[in-house]
């Protein structure tokens, strides 16, 4: 089966989103923006950019006390010069703690984390539409009654690190919307159902605590081989909306590593899940934004094979994003475009 071509020309994804009061964007690296063809594609298709890793703590403060913001600034400046909104990602994430900070005791880690959140949020103050303040803090498998993931933050600082991070971010950047961001909620699986319970319970706790939380970010790293049920997903989104939160899809891609190699069949399956997922998602009026975790398959973290479930056992390469390695539109692009075109206006 040959890959199915998708028409070129016509409105880009952000233009289609904006027609409905929505926004579309991508994760990007500073290096990728130096490729003129990719930079042009970003300008043609996107209204939002998010640094894929340049604002993470271990990148910003790899040397204790020194803020290395050069790469993140390049992305922020490109966004400003191109009229794109900027998402901030991610202030507090257990996978991005600098090596030096992991060696600190409770008091030291607390102080370092507070200084980092204050400095990063202040650095881009007024320029960030939404900050992912806390990333991936829920893990039901860790067996706690509050569903919290056992991280160095939790173990050394206790659960108060969560509302504290939001308050610090708010103090340093009063205008940004502040998000809690997580993955693994989207599918109709036992694990995802448990995760949704955990996320909802955290959102309710943060609200009850008065923390300045405005947005739930759902990463939407989808898996082509897993079931998706529109009704149960919409029910969850409605529960979140009822808390008065906006919802952003923050890292959309579709892992096809468990599908047979045939390229056209994989592209069709990826597009089909994308269409079903976005139709259900965009029907919820609290959803404002869709961001993919890269534009081109060439740059996908899935292709990099960092996680075991991203690795194929054959020689085929993953195709999780809307553009192929030559930056041509794939069926997934068509699925996103169609979902925006049929979405109710905000
Ligand atoms: C990933 C990036 O894509 C990689 O390049 C980086 O080295 C590690 O992080 N959830 C998140 C993102 O919130 O920050 C992760 O990004 C992917 C999973």
PDB file of C-alpha atoms in Angstrom, residues 26-316:
ATOM      1  CA  UNK A  26       3.835  22.445  18.111  1.00  0.00           C
ATOM      2  CA  UNK A  27       6.788  21.651  20.316  1.00  0.00           C
ATOM      3  CA  UNK A  28      10.052  22.844  18.789  1.00  0.00           C
ATOM      4  CA  UNK A  29      13.771  23.027  19.499  1.00  0.00           C
ATOM      5  CA  UNK A  30      16.100  25.943  18.830  1.00  0.00           C
ATOM      6  CA  UNK A  31      18.046  23.744  16.402  1.00  0.00           C
ATOM      7  CA  UNK A  32      14.952  22.881  14.380  1.00  0.00           C
ATOM      8  CA  UNK A  33      14.180  26.591  13.916  1.00  0.00           C
ATOM      9  CA  UNK A  34      17.539  27.016  12.156  1.00  0.00           C
ATOM     10  CA  UNK A  35      16.170  24.854   9.307  1.00  0.00           C
ATOM     11  CA  UNK A  36      14.510  27.440   7.013  1.00  0.00           C
ATOM     12  CA  UNK A  37      12.046  24.914   5.578  1.00  0.00           C
ATOM     13  CA  UNK A  38      10.874  23.877   9.038  1.00  0.00           C
ATOM     14  CA  UNK A  39      10.715  27.488  10.240  1.00  0.00           C
ATOM     15  CA  UNK A  40       8.525  28.310   7.226  1.00  0.00           C
ATOM     16  CA  UNK A  41       6.294  25.322   7.988  1.00  0.00           C
ATOM     17  CA  UNK A  42       5.931  26.474  11.595  1.00  0.00           C
ATOM     18  CA  UNK A  43       4.862  29.933  10.432  1.00  0.00           C
ATOM     19  CA  UNK A  44       2.389  28.467   7.927  1.00  0.00           C
ATOM     20  CA  UNK A  45       0.768  25.944  10.269  1.00  0.00           C
ATOM     21  CA  UNK A  46       1.153  27.155  13.874  1.00  0.00           C
ATOM     22  CA  UNK A  47      -0.138  29.797  16.248  1.00  0.00           C
ATOM     23  CA  UNK A  48       1.548  28.397  19.372  1.00  0.00           C
ATOM     24  CA  UNK A  49       5.077  27.185  20.135  1.00  0.00           C
ATOM     25  CA  UNK A  50       6.418  25.278  23.124  1.00  0.00           C
ATOM     26  CA  UNK A  51      10.093  24.515  23.749  1.00  0.00           C
ATOM     27  CA  UNK A  52      10.515  20.729  23.661  1.00  0.00           C
ATOM     28  CA  UNK A  53      13.115  20.820  26.461  1.00  0.00           C
ATOM     29  CA  UNK A  54      14.939  24.143  26.631  1.00  0.00           C
ATOM     30  CA  UNK A  55      12.929  25.465  29.599  1.00  0.00           C
ATOM     31  CA  UNK A  56      13.258  22.359  31.734  1.00  0.00           C
ATOM     32  CA  UNK A  57      15.119  22.856  35.003  1.00  0.00           C
ATOM     33  CA  UNK A  58      18.045  20.561  34.126  1.00  0.00           C
ATOM     34  CA  UNK A  59      18.609  22.571  30.922  1.00  0.00           C
ATOM     35  CA  UNK A  60      18.104  26.046  32.387  1.00  0.00           C
ATOM     36  CA  UNK A  61      20.144  25.580  35.538  1.00  0.00           C
ATOM     37  CA  UNK A  62      22.596  22.783  34.753  1.00  0.00           C
ATOM     38  CA  UNK A  63      25.100  24.915  36.669  1.00  0.00           C
ATOM     39  CA  UNK A  64      23.762  25.763  40.094  1.00  0.00           C
ATOM     40  CA  UNK A  65      22.703  29.398  40.383  1.00  0.00           C
ATOM     41  CA  UNK A  66      23.305  30.230  36.684  1.00  0.00           C
ATOM     42  CA  UNK A  67      20.325  30.586  34.360  1.00  0.00           C
ATOM     43  CA  UNK A  68      21.250  29.336  30.858  1.00  0.00           C
ATOM     44  CA  UNK A  69      18.286  30.661  28.913  1.00  0.00           C
ATOM     45  CA  UNK A  70      19.941  31.166  25.515  1.00  0.00           C
ATOM     46  CA  UNK A  71      18.228  28.325  23.632  1.00  0.00           C
ATOM     47  CA  UNK A  72      14.836  28.983  25.196  1.00  0.00           C
ATOM     48  CA  UNK A  73      15.211  32.688  24.364  1.00  0.00           C
ATOM     49  CA  UNK A  74      15.795  31.816  20.704  1.00  0.00           C
ATOM     50  CA  UNK A  75      12.466  30.011  20.636  1.00  0.00           C
ATOM     51  CA  UNK A  76      10.715  32.783  22.565  1.00  0.00           C
ATOM     52  CA  UNK A  77      12.114  35.415  20.186  1.00  0.00           C
ATOM     53  CA  UNK A  78      11.105  33.417  17.113  1.00  0.00           C
ATOM     54  CA  UNK A  79       7.588  33.155  18.551  1.00  0.00           C
ATOM     55  CA  UNK A  80       7.418  36.892  19.230  1.00  0.00           C
ATOM     56  CA  UNK A  81       8.824  37.853  15.814  1.00  0.00           C
ATOM     57  CA  UNK A  82       6.398  35.489  14.045  1.00  0.00           C
ATOM     58  CA  UNK A  83       3.345  36.502  16.070  1.00  0.00           C
ATOM     59  CA  UNK A  84       3.019  33.102  17.762  1.00  0.00           C
ATOM     60  CA  UNK A  85       1.892  32.469  21.314  1.00  0.00           C
ATOM     61  CA  UNK A  86       4.326  30.735  23.645  1.00  0.00           C
ATOM     62  CA  UNK A  87       3.603  27.896  26.064  1.00  0.00           C
ATOM     63  CA  UNK A  88       6.037  27.468  28.928  1.00  0.00           C
ATOM     64  CA  UNK A  89       7.158  23.887  29.659  1.00  0.00           C
ATOM     65  CA  UNK A  90       7.721  22.667  32.384  1.00  0.00           C
ATOM     66  CA  UNK A  91       8.668  24.231  35.731  1.00  0.00           C
ATOM     67  CA  UNK A  92       8.383  21.264  38.108  1.00  0.00           C
ATOM     68  CA  UNK A  93       9.019  17.825  36.580  1.00  0.00           C
ATOM     69  CA  UNK A  94      10.684  14.914  38.339  1.00  0.00           C
ATOM     70  CA  UNK A  95      12.495  13.853  35.147  1.00  0.00           C
ATOM     71  CA  UNK A  96      14.237  17.214  34.741  1.00  0.00           C
ATOM     72  CA  UNK A  97      15.839  17.807  38.121  1.00  0.00           C
ATOM     73  CA  UNK A  98      19.485  18.902  37.724  1.00  0.00           C
ATOM     74  CA  UNK A  99      22.016  16.387  39.031  1.00  0.00           C
ATOM     75  CA  UNK A 100      23.293  18.845  41.661  1.00  0.00           C
ATOM     76  CA  UNK A 101      19.781  19.386  43.034  1.00  0.00           C
ATOM     77  CA  UNK A 102      19.176  15.663  43.482  1.00  0.00           C
ATOM     78  CA  UNK A 103      22.009  15.631  45.989  1.00  0.00           C
ATOM     79  CA  UNK A 104      20.400  18.238  48.243  1.00  0.00           C
ATOM     80  CA  UNK A 105      18.512  17.485  51.452  1.00  0.00           C
ATOM     81  CA  UNK A 106      14.859  18.449  51.904  1.00  0.00           C
ATOM     82  CA  UNK A 107      15.525  22.044  52.878  1.00  0.00           C
ATOM     83  CA  UNK A 108      18.067  22.521  50.081  1.00  0.00           C
ATOM     84  CA  UNK A 109      15.849  21.003  47.388  1.00  0.00           C
ATOM     85  CA  UNK A 110      12.881  23.093  48.543  1.00  0.00           C
ATOM     86  CA  UNK A 111      14.895  26.313  48.348  1.00  0.00           C
ATOM     87  CA  UNK A 112      16.430  25.397  44.976  1.00  0.00           C
ATOM     88  CA  UNK A 113      13.057  24.460  43.494  1.00  0.00           C
ATOM     89  CA  UNK A 114      11.502  27.710  44.711  1.00  0.00           C
ATOM     90  CA  UNK A 115      14.358  29.770  43.302  1.00  0.00           C
ATOM     91  CA  UNK A 116      14.111  27.952  39.969  1.00  0.00           C
ATOM     92  CA  UNK A 117      10.332  28.432  39.604  1.00  0.00           C
ATOM     93  CA  UNK A 118      10.598  32.107  40.528  1.00  0.00           C
ATOM     94  CA  UNK A 119      13.534  32.734  38.172  1.00  0.00           C
ATOM     95  CA  UNK A 120      12.118  30.872  35.164  1.00  0.00           C
ATOM     96  CA  UNK A 121       8.646  32.364  35.483  1.00  0.00           C
ATOM     97  CA  UNK A 122      10.163  35.852  35.898  1.00  0.00           C
ATOM     98  CA  UNK A 123      12.498  35.409  32.922  1.00  0.00           C
ATOM     99  CA  UNK A 124       9.623  35.174  30.418  1.00  0.00           C
ATOM    100  CA  UNK A 125       7.124  37.179  32.478  1.00  0.00           C
ATOM    101  CA  UNK A 126       4.338  38.555  30.330  1.00  0.00           C
ATOM    102  CA  UNK A 127       5.363  36.464  27.306  1.00  0.00           C
ATOM    103  CA  UNK A 128       3.935  33.058  28.225  1.00  0.00           C
ATOM    104  CA  UNK A 129       0.291  32.317  27.460  1.00  0.00           C
ATOM    105  CA  UNK A 130       0.231  29.169  29.632  1.00  0.00           C
ATOM    106  CA  UNK A 131       2.944  27.690  31.859  1.00  0.00           C
ATOM    107  CA  UNK A 132       3.029  23.990  32.625  1.00  0.00           C
ATOM    108  CA  UNK A 133       3.786  24.525  36.307  1.00  0.00           C
ATOM    109  CA  UNK A 134       3.723  20.896  37.433  1.00  0.00           C
ATOM    110  CA  UNK A 135       4.214  17.985  35.044  1.00  0.00           C
ATOM    111  CA  UNK A 136       3.294  14.311  35.668  1.00  0.00           C
ATOM    112  CA  UNK A 137       2.754  14.341  39.446  1.00  0.00           C
ATOM    113  CA  UNK A 138       0.159  11.520  39.469  1.00  0.00           C
ATOM    114  CA  UNK A 139       0.988   7.797  39.414  1.00  0.00           C
ATOM    115  CA  UNK A 140      -1.681   5.482  40.837  1.00  0.00           C
ATOM    116  CA  UNK A 141       0.730   2.526  40.627  1.00  0.00           C
ATOM    117  CA  UNK A 142       2.832   4.127  43.362  1.00  0.00           C
ATOM    118  CA  UNK A 143       0.085   3.054  45.758  1.00  0.00           C
ATOM    119  CA  UNK A 144      -0.600   6.249  47.714  1.00  0.00           C
ATOM    120  CA  UNK A 145      -4.126   7.166  48.793  1.00  0.00           C
ATOM    121  CA  UNK A 146      -3.729  10.615  47.191  1.00  0.00           C
ATOM    122  CA  UNK A 147      -2.503   8.970  43.931  1.00  0.00           C
ATOM    123  CA  UNK A 148       0.629  11.166  43.937  1.00  0.00           C
ATOM    124  CA  UNK A 149       3.770   9.953  42.197  1.00  0.00           C
ATOM    125  CA  UNK A 150       6.676   9.238  44.529  1.00  0.00           C
ATOM    126  CA  UNK A 151       9.242  11.739  43.276  1.00  0.00           C
ATOM    127  CA  UNK A 152      12.158  13.502  44.988  1.00  0.00           C
ATOM    128  CA  UNK A 153       9.823  16.506  45.343  1.00  0.00           C
ATOM    129  CA  UNK A 154       7.138  14.498  47.104  1.00  0.00           C
ATOM    130  CA  UNK A 155       9.496  12.478  49.273  1.00  0.00           C
ATOM    131  CA  UNK A 156      11.587  15.435  50.428  1.00  0.00           C
ATOM    132  CA  UNK A 157       9.044  18.295  50.421  1.00  0.00           C
ATOM    133  CA  UNK A 158       5.694  16.554  50.945  1.00  0.00           C
ATOM    134  CA  UNK A 159       2.481  17.199  48.970  1.00  0.00           C
ATOM    135  CA  UNK A 160       2.622  20.944  49.668  1.00  0.00           C
ATOM    136  CA  UNK A 161       5.179  21.312  46.900  1.00  0.00           C
ATOM    137  CA  UNK A 162       2.247  21.262  44.470  1.00  0.00           C
ATOM    138  CA  UNK A 163       0.225  24.324  45.593  1.00  0.00           C
ATOM    139  CA  UNK A 164       3.499  26.104  46.458  1.00  0.00           C
ATOM    140  CA  UNK A 165       4.754  25.774  42.894  1.00  0.00           C
ATOM    141  CA  UNK A 166       1.563  27.350  41.544  1.00  0.00           C
ATOM    142  CA  UNK A 167       1.755  30.243  44.017  1.00  0.00           C
ATOM    143  CA  UNK A 168       5.402  30.933  43.173  1.00  0.00           C
ATOM    144  CA  UNK A 169       4.671  30.886  39.442  1.00  0.00           C
ATOM    145  CA  UNK A 170       1.726  33.242  39.935  1.00  0.00           C
ATOM    146  CA  UNK A 171       3.827  35.682  41.963  1.00  0.00           C
ATOM    147  CA  UNK A 172       6.547  35.767  39.287  1.00  0.00           C
ATOM    148  CA  UNK A 173       4.236  35.970  36.247  1.00  0.00           C
ATOM    149  CA  UNK A 174       0.790  37.339  37.120  1.00  0.00           C
ATOM    150  CA  UNK A 175      -0.573  37.125  33.545  1.00  0.00           C
ATOM    151  CA  UNK A 176       0.223  33.545  32.523  1.00  0.00           C
ATOM    152  CA  UNK A 177      -2.422  30.842  32.760  1.00  0.00           C
ATOM    153  CA  UNK A 178      -1.079  28.122  35.015  1.00  0.00           C
ATOM    154  CA  UNK A 179      -1.448  24.468  34.085  1.00  0.00           C
ATOM    155  CA  UNK A 180      -1.168  21.050  35.615  1.00  0.00           C
ATOM    156  CA  UNK A 181       0.004  18.728  32.801  1.00  0.00           C
ATOM    157  CA  UNK A 182      -0.066  14.910  32.619  1.00  0.00           C
ATOM    158  CA  UNK A 183      -0.173  11.902  30.273  1.00  0.00           C
ATOM    159  CA  UNK A 184      -1.852   8.518  30.144  1.00  0.00           C
ATOM    160  CA  UNK A 185      -5.468   9.640  30.681  1.00  0.00           C
ATOM    161  CA  UNK A 186      -6.887   9.393  27.186  1.00  0.00           C
ATOM    162  CA  UNK A 187      -7.448   5.721  26.380  1.00  0.00           C
ATOM    163  CA  UNK A 188     -10.218   3.335  27.469  1.00  0.00           C
ATOM    164  CA  UNK A 189      -7.903   1.178  29.584  1.00  0.00           C
ATOM    165  CA  UNK A 190      -7.858   0.292  33.270  1.00  0.00           C
ATOM    166  CA  UNK A 191      -4.626   2.230  33.752  1.00  0.00           C
ATOM    167  CA  UNK A 192      -6.022   5.370  32.100  1.00  0.00           C
ATOM    168  CA  UNK A 193      -9.239   5.188  34.129  1.00  0.00           C
ATOM    169  CA  UNK A 194      -7.232   5.060  37.343  1.00  0.00           C
ATOM    170  CA  UNK A 195      -5.040   7.891  36.167  1.00  0.00           C
ATOM    171  CA  UNK A 196      -8.073  10.085  35.415  1.00  0.00           C
ATOM    172  CA  UNK A 197      -9.316   9.496  38.962  1.00  0.00           C
ATOM    173  CA  UNK A 198      -5.943  10.534  40.320  1.00  0.00           C
ATOM    174  CA  UNK A 199      -5.729  13.651  38.155  1.00  0.00           C
ATOM    175  CA  UNK A 200      -9.254  14.745  39.071  1.00  0.00           C
ATOM    176  CA  UNK A 201      -8.518  14.253  42.741  1.00  0.00           C
ATOM    177  CA  UNK A 202      -5.381  16.410  42.452  1.00  0.00           C
ATOM    178  CA  UNK A 203      -7.234  19.142  40.542  1.00  0.00           C
ATOM    179  CA  UNK A 204      -9.936  19.196  43.225  1.00  0.00           C
ATOM    180  CA  UNK A 205      -7.345  19.327  45.996  1.00  0.00           C
ATOM    181  CA  UNK A 206      -5.513  22.221  44.329  1.00  0.00           C
ATOM    182  CA  UNK A 207      -8.784  24.087  43.862  1.00  0.00           C
ATOM    183  CA  UNK A 208      -9.782  23.478  47.493  1.00  0.00           C
ATOM    184  CA  UNK A 209      -6.364  24.746  48.563  1.00  0.00           C
ATOM    185  CA  UNK A 210      -6.875  27.970  46.598  1.00  0.00           C
ATOM    186  CA  UNK A 211      -3.869  27.346  44.344  1.00  0.00           C
ATOM    187  CA  UNK A 212      -3.928  29.553  41.207  1.00  0.00           C
ATOM    188  CA  UNK A 213      -4.582  26.716  38.754  1.00  0.00           C
ATOM    189  CA  UNK A 214      -6.359  27.647  35.508  1.00  0.00           C
ATOM    190  CA  UNK A 215      -5.664  24.885  33.010  1.00  0.00           C
ATOM    191  CA  UNK A 216      -5.448  21.121  32.733  1.00  0.00           C
ATOM    192  CA  UNK A 217      -2.903  20.082  30.109  1.00  0.00           C
ATOM    193  CA  UNK A 218      -3.493  16.648  28.618  1.00  0.00           C
ATOM    194  CA  UNK A 219      -0.408  15.472  26.787  1.00  0.00           C
ATOM    195  CA  UNK A 220      -2.261  13.031  24.508  1.00  0.00           C
ATOM    196  CA  UNK A 221       0.651  10.787  23.671  1.00  0.00           C
ATOM    197  CA  UNK A 222      -1.785   8.337  22.071  1.00  0.00           C
ATOM    198  CA  UNK A 223      -1.199   4.712  21.105  1.00  0.00           C
ATOM    199  CA  UNK A 224      -2.636   3.388  17.853  1.00  0.00           C
ATOM    200  CA  UNK A 225      -3.082  -0.120  19.320  1.00  0.00           C
ATOM    201  CA  UNK A 226      -5.107   0.956  22.401  1.00  0.00           C
ATOM    202  CA  UNK A 227      -8.899   1.404  22.611  1.00  0.00           C
ATOM    203  CA  UNK A 228     -10.427   4.892  22.734  1.00  0.00           C
ATOM    204  CA  UNK A 229     -14.026   5.557  23.882  1.00  0.00           C
ATOM    205  CA  UNK A 230     -15.306   9.019  23.009  1.00  0.00           C
ATOM    206  CA  UNK A 231     -18.053   9.008  25.654  1.00  0.00           C
ATOM    207  CA  UNK A 232     -15.897   8.221  28.655  1.00  0.00           C
ATOM    208  CA  UNK A 233     -13.247  10.705  27.522  1.00  0.00           C
ATOM    209  CA  UNK A 234     -15.867  13.433  27.101  1.00  0.00           C
ATOM    210  CA  UNK A 235     -17.254  12.636  30.529  1.00  0.00           C
ATOM    211  CA  UNK A 236     -13.813  13.236  32.034  1.00  0.00           C
ATOM    212  CA  UNK A 237     -13.368  16.516  30.146  1.00  0.00           C
ATOM    213  CA  UNK A 238     -16.789  17.647  31.373  1.00  0.00           C
ATOM    214  CA  UNK A 239     -15.764  16.890  34.983  1.00  0.00           C
ATOM    215  CA  UNK A 240     -12.634  19.018  34.493  1.00  0.00           C
ATOM    216  CA  UNK A 241     -14.596  21.840  32.854  1.00  0.00           C
ATOM    217  CA  UNK A 242     -17.002  21.824  35.781  1.00  0.00           C
ATOM    218  CA  UNK A 243     -14.089  22.790  38.033  1.00  0.00           C
ATOM    219  CA  UNK A 244     -13.819  25.992  35.989  1.00  0.00           C
ATOM    220  CA  UNK A 245     -10.604  24.934  34.266  1.00  0.00           C
ATOM    221  CA  UNK A 246      -9.639  25.371  30.635  1.00  0.00           C
ATOM    222  CA  UNK A 247      -8.209  22.301  28.887  1.00  0.00           C
ATOM    223  CA  UNK A 248      -5.252  22.244  26.496  1.00  0.00           C
ATOM    224  CA  UNK A 249      -4.024  19.281  24.469  1.00  0.00           C
ATOM    225  CA  UNK A 250      -0.317  19.765  24.962  1.00  0.00           C
ATOM    226  CA  UNK A 251       1.783  16.998  23.350  1.00  0.00           C
ATOM    227  CA  UNK A 252      -0.324  15.144  20.780  1.00  0.00           C
ATOM    228  CA  UNK A 253       1.281  12.321  18.822  1.00  0.00           C
ATOM    229  CA  UNK A 254       0.290   8.739  17.967  1.00  0.00           C
ATOM    230  CA  UNK A 255       2.688   5.906  18.722  1.00  0.00           C
ATOM    231  CA  UNK A 256       2.456   3.352  15.885  1.00  0.00           C
ATOM    232  CA  UNK A 257       5.300   1.116  17.106  1.00  0.00           C
ATOM    233  CA  UNK A 258       2.947  -1.831  17.799  1.00  0.00           C
ATOM    234  CA  UNK A 259       1.365  -1.767  14.314  1.00  0.00           C
ATOM    235  CA  UNK A 260       2.548  -3.847  11.329  1.00  0.00           C
ATOM    236  CA  UNK A 261       5.117  -2.108   9.116  1.00  0.00           C
ATOM    237  CA  UNK A 262       2.879  -1.215   6.128  1.00  0.00           C
ATOM    238  CA  UNK A 263       3.223   2.547   5.892  1.00  0.00           C
ATOM    239  CA  UNK A 264      -0.129   3.440   4.383  1.00  0.00           C
ATOM    240  CA  UNK A 265      -2.003   1.242   6.853  1.00  0.00           C
ATOM    241  CA  UNK A 266      -0.140   2.824   9.750  1.00  0.00           C
ATOM    242  CA  UNK A 267      -0.777   6.336   8.451  1.00  0.00           C
ATOM    243  CA  UNK A 268      -4.474   5.494   8.150  1.00  0.00           C
ATOM    244  CA  UNK A 269      -4.658   4.091  11.695  1.00  0.00           C
ATOM    245  CA  UNK A 270      -2.821   7.107  13.136  1.00  0.00           C
ATOM    246  CA  UNK A 271      -5.146   9.476  11.278  1.00  0.00           C
ATOM    247  CA  UNK A 272      -8.243   7.541  12.341  1.00  0.00           C
ATOM    248  CA  UNK A 273      -7.372   7.666  16.051  1.00  0.00           C
ATOM    249  CA  UNK A 274      -6.421  11.341  15.753  1.00  0.00           C
ATOM    250  CA  UNK A 275      -9.785  12.120  14.157  1.00  0.00           C
ATOM    251  CA  UNK A 276     -11.810  10.218  16.757  1.00  0.00           C
ATOM    252  CA  UNK A 277      -9.805  11.683  19.628  1.00  0.00           C
ATOM    253  CA  UNK A 278      -9.995  15.294  18.417  1.00  0.00           C
ATOM    254  CA  UNK A 279     -13.671  15.122  17.473  1.00  0.00           C
ATOM    255  CA  UNK A 280     -14.520  14.030  21.004  1.00  0.00           C
ATOM    256  CA  UNK A 281     -12.074  16.498  22.563  1.00  0.00           C
ATOM    257  CA  UNK A 282     -13.085  19.594  20.590  1.00  0.00           C
ATOM    258  CA  UNK A 283     -16.766  18.967  21.331  1.00  0.00           C
ATOM    259  CA  UNK A 284     -15.936  20.103  24.893  1.00  0.00           C
ATOM    260  CA  UNK A 285     -16.047  23.914  24.926  1.00  0.00           C
ATOM    261  CA  UNK A 286     -13.445  24.194  27.686  1.00  0.00           C
ATOM    262  CA  UNK A 287     -10.795  22.925  25.234  1.00  0.00           C
ATOM    263  CA  UNK A 288      -8.861  25.894  23.818  1.00  0.00           C
ATOM    264  CA  UNK A 289      -5.668  24.598  22.233  1.00  0.00           C
ATOM    265  CA  UNK A 290      -4.137  21.603  20.437  1.00  0.00           C
ATOM    266  CA  UNK A 291      -0.341  21.249  20.394  1.00  0.00           C
ATOM    267  CA  UNK A 292       1.496  18.359  18.714  1.00  0.00           C
ATOM    268  CA  UNK A 293       4.854  17.087  20.041  1.00  0.00           C
ATOM    269  CA  UNK A 294       6.669  18.121  16.878  1.00  0.00           C
ATOM    270  CA  UNK A 295       5.454  18.612  13.296  1.00  0.00           C
ATOM    271  CA  UNK A 296       7.615  16.179  11.324  1.00  0.00           C
ATOM    272  CA  UNK A 297       8.136  12.459  11.961  1.00  0.00           C
ATOM    273  CA  UNK A 298      11.827  13.209  11.492  1.00  0.00           C
ATOM    274  CA  UNK A 299      11.945  15.055  14.827  1.00  0.00           C
ATOM    275  CA  UNK A 300       9.659  12.887  16.932  1.00  0.00           C
ATOM    276  CA  UNK A 301      10.855  11.724  20.351  1.00  0.00           C
ATOM    277  CA  UNK A 302       9.077   8.444  19.506  1.00  0.00           C
ATOM    278  CA  UNK A 303      11.434   7.887  16.597  1.00  0.00           C
ATOM    279  CA  UNK A 304      14.323   8.528  18.963  1.00  0.00           C
ATOM    280  CA  UNK A 305      13.136   5.402  20.815  1.00  0.00           C
ATOM    281  CA  UNK A 306      13.736   6.690  24.328  1.00  0.00           C
ATOM    282  CA  UNK A 307      11.035   4.515  25.882  1.00  0.00           C
ATOM    283  CA  UNK A 308      10.737   0.742  25.289  1.00  0.00           C
ATOM    284  CA  UNK A 309       7.160   1.127  24.068  1.00  0.00           C
ATOM    285  CA  UNK A 310       8.421   3.515  21.380  1.00  0.00           C
ATOM    286  CA  UNK A 311      10.794   0.960  19.860  1.00  0.00           C
ATOM    287  CA  UNK A 312       9.830  -1.183  16.888  1.00  0.00           C
ATOM    288  CA  UNK A 313      11.123  -4.712  16.544  1.00  0.00           C
ATOM    289  CA  UNK A 314      11.486  -4.383  12.749  1.00  0.00           C
ATOM    290  CA  UNK A 315      13.356  -1.839  10.639  1.00  0.00           C
ATOM    291  CA  UNK A 316      10.375   0.407   9.946  1.00  0.00           C
TER     292      UNK A 316
END
